[in-house]
mmCIF file of C-alpha atoms in Angstrom:
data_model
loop_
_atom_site.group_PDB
_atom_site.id
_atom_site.type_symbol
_atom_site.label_atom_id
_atom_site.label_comp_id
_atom_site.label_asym_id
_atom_site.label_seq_id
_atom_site.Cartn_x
_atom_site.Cartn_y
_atom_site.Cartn_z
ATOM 1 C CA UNK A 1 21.361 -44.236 50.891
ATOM 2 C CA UNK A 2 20.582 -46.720 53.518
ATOM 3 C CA UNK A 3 16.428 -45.132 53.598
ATOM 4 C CA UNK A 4 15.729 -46.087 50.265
ATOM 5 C CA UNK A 5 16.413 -49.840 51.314
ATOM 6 C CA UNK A 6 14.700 -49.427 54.527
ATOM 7 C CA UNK A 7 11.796 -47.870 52.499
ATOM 8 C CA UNK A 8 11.657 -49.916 49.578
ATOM 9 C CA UNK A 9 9.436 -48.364 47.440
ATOM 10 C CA UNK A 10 9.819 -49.840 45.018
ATOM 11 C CA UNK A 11 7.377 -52.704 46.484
ATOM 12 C CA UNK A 12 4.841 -50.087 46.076
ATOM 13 C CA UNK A 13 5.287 -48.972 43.007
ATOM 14 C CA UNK A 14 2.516 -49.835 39.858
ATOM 15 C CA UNK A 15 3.366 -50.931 36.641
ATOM 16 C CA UNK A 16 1.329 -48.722 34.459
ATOM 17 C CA UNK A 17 1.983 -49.595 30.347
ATOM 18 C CA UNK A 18 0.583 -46.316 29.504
ATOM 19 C CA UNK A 19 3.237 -43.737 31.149
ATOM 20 C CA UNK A 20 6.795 -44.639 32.004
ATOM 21 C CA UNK A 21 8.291 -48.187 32.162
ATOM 22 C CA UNK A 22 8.632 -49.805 35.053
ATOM 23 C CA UNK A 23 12.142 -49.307 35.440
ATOM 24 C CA UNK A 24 12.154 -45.277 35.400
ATOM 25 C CA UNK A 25 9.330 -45.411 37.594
ATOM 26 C CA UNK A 26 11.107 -46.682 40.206
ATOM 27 C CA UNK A 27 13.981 -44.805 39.657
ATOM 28 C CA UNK A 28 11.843 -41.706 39.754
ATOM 29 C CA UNK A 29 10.242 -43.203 43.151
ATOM 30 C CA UNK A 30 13.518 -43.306 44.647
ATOM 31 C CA UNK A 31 14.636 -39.864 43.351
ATOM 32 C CA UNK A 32 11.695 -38.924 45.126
ATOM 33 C CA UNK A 33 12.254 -40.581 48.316
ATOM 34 C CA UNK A 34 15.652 -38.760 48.562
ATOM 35 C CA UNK A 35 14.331 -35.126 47.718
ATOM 36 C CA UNK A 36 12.555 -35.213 50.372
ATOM 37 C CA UNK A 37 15.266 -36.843 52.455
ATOM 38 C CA UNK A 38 17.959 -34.847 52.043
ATOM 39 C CA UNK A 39 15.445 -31.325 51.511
ATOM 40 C CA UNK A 40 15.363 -30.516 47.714
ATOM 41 C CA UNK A 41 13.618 -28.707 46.102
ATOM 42 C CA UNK A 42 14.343 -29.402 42.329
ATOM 43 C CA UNK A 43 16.074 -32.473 40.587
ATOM 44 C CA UNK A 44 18.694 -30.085 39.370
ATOM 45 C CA UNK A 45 19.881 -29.915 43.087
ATOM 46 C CA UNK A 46 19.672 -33.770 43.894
ATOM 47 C CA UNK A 47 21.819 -34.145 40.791
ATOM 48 C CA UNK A 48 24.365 -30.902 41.431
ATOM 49 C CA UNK A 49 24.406 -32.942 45.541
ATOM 50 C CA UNK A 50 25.355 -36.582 44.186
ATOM 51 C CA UNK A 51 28.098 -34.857 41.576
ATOM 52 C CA UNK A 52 29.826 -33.758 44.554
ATOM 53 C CA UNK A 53 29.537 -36.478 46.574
ATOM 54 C CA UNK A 54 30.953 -38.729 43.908
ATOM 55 C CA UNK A 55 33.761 -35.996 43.021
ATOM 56 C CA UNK A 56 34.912 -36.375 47.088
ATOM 57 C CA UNK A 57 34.999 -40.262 46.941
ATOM 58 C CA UNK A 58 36.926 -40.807 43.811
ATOM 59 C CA UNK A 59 39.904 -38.327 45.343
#
C-alpha cells in the first residue's frame, strides 16, 4: 500500500521495553494506518480484506 510508505510511521514510532517490541509495534502502526485507510472497523476485517486480495493475485 503505497500510503504506508508515503506515511512512514514507522519514523514515529517509540521504542518502549516495557510493552511490545519494536518490531510488532510497527507492524501494529501500520495495521493501523490501513484500518483507517481502507475503513475498518476490526482487525478481523483487515485480515478477511488482504486474504482475498492475495487469493485474486496468485490465480
Amino acid at each position: 500500500m503505497r500510503i504506508l510508505e508515503l506515511a512512514q510511521i514507522e519514523l514515529y514510532v517509540s521504542e518502549v521495553k516495557i510493552t511490545n517490541p519494536p518490531k510488532h509495534r510497527k507492524e501494529i502502526a501500520r495495521a493501523f494506518i490501513a484500518k483507517a485507510v481502507y475503513n475498518l472497523q476490526t482487525t478481523r476485517d483487515l485480515i478477511d480484506r488482504l486474504k482475498e486480495k492475495r487469493k485474486k493475485r496468485d490465480r
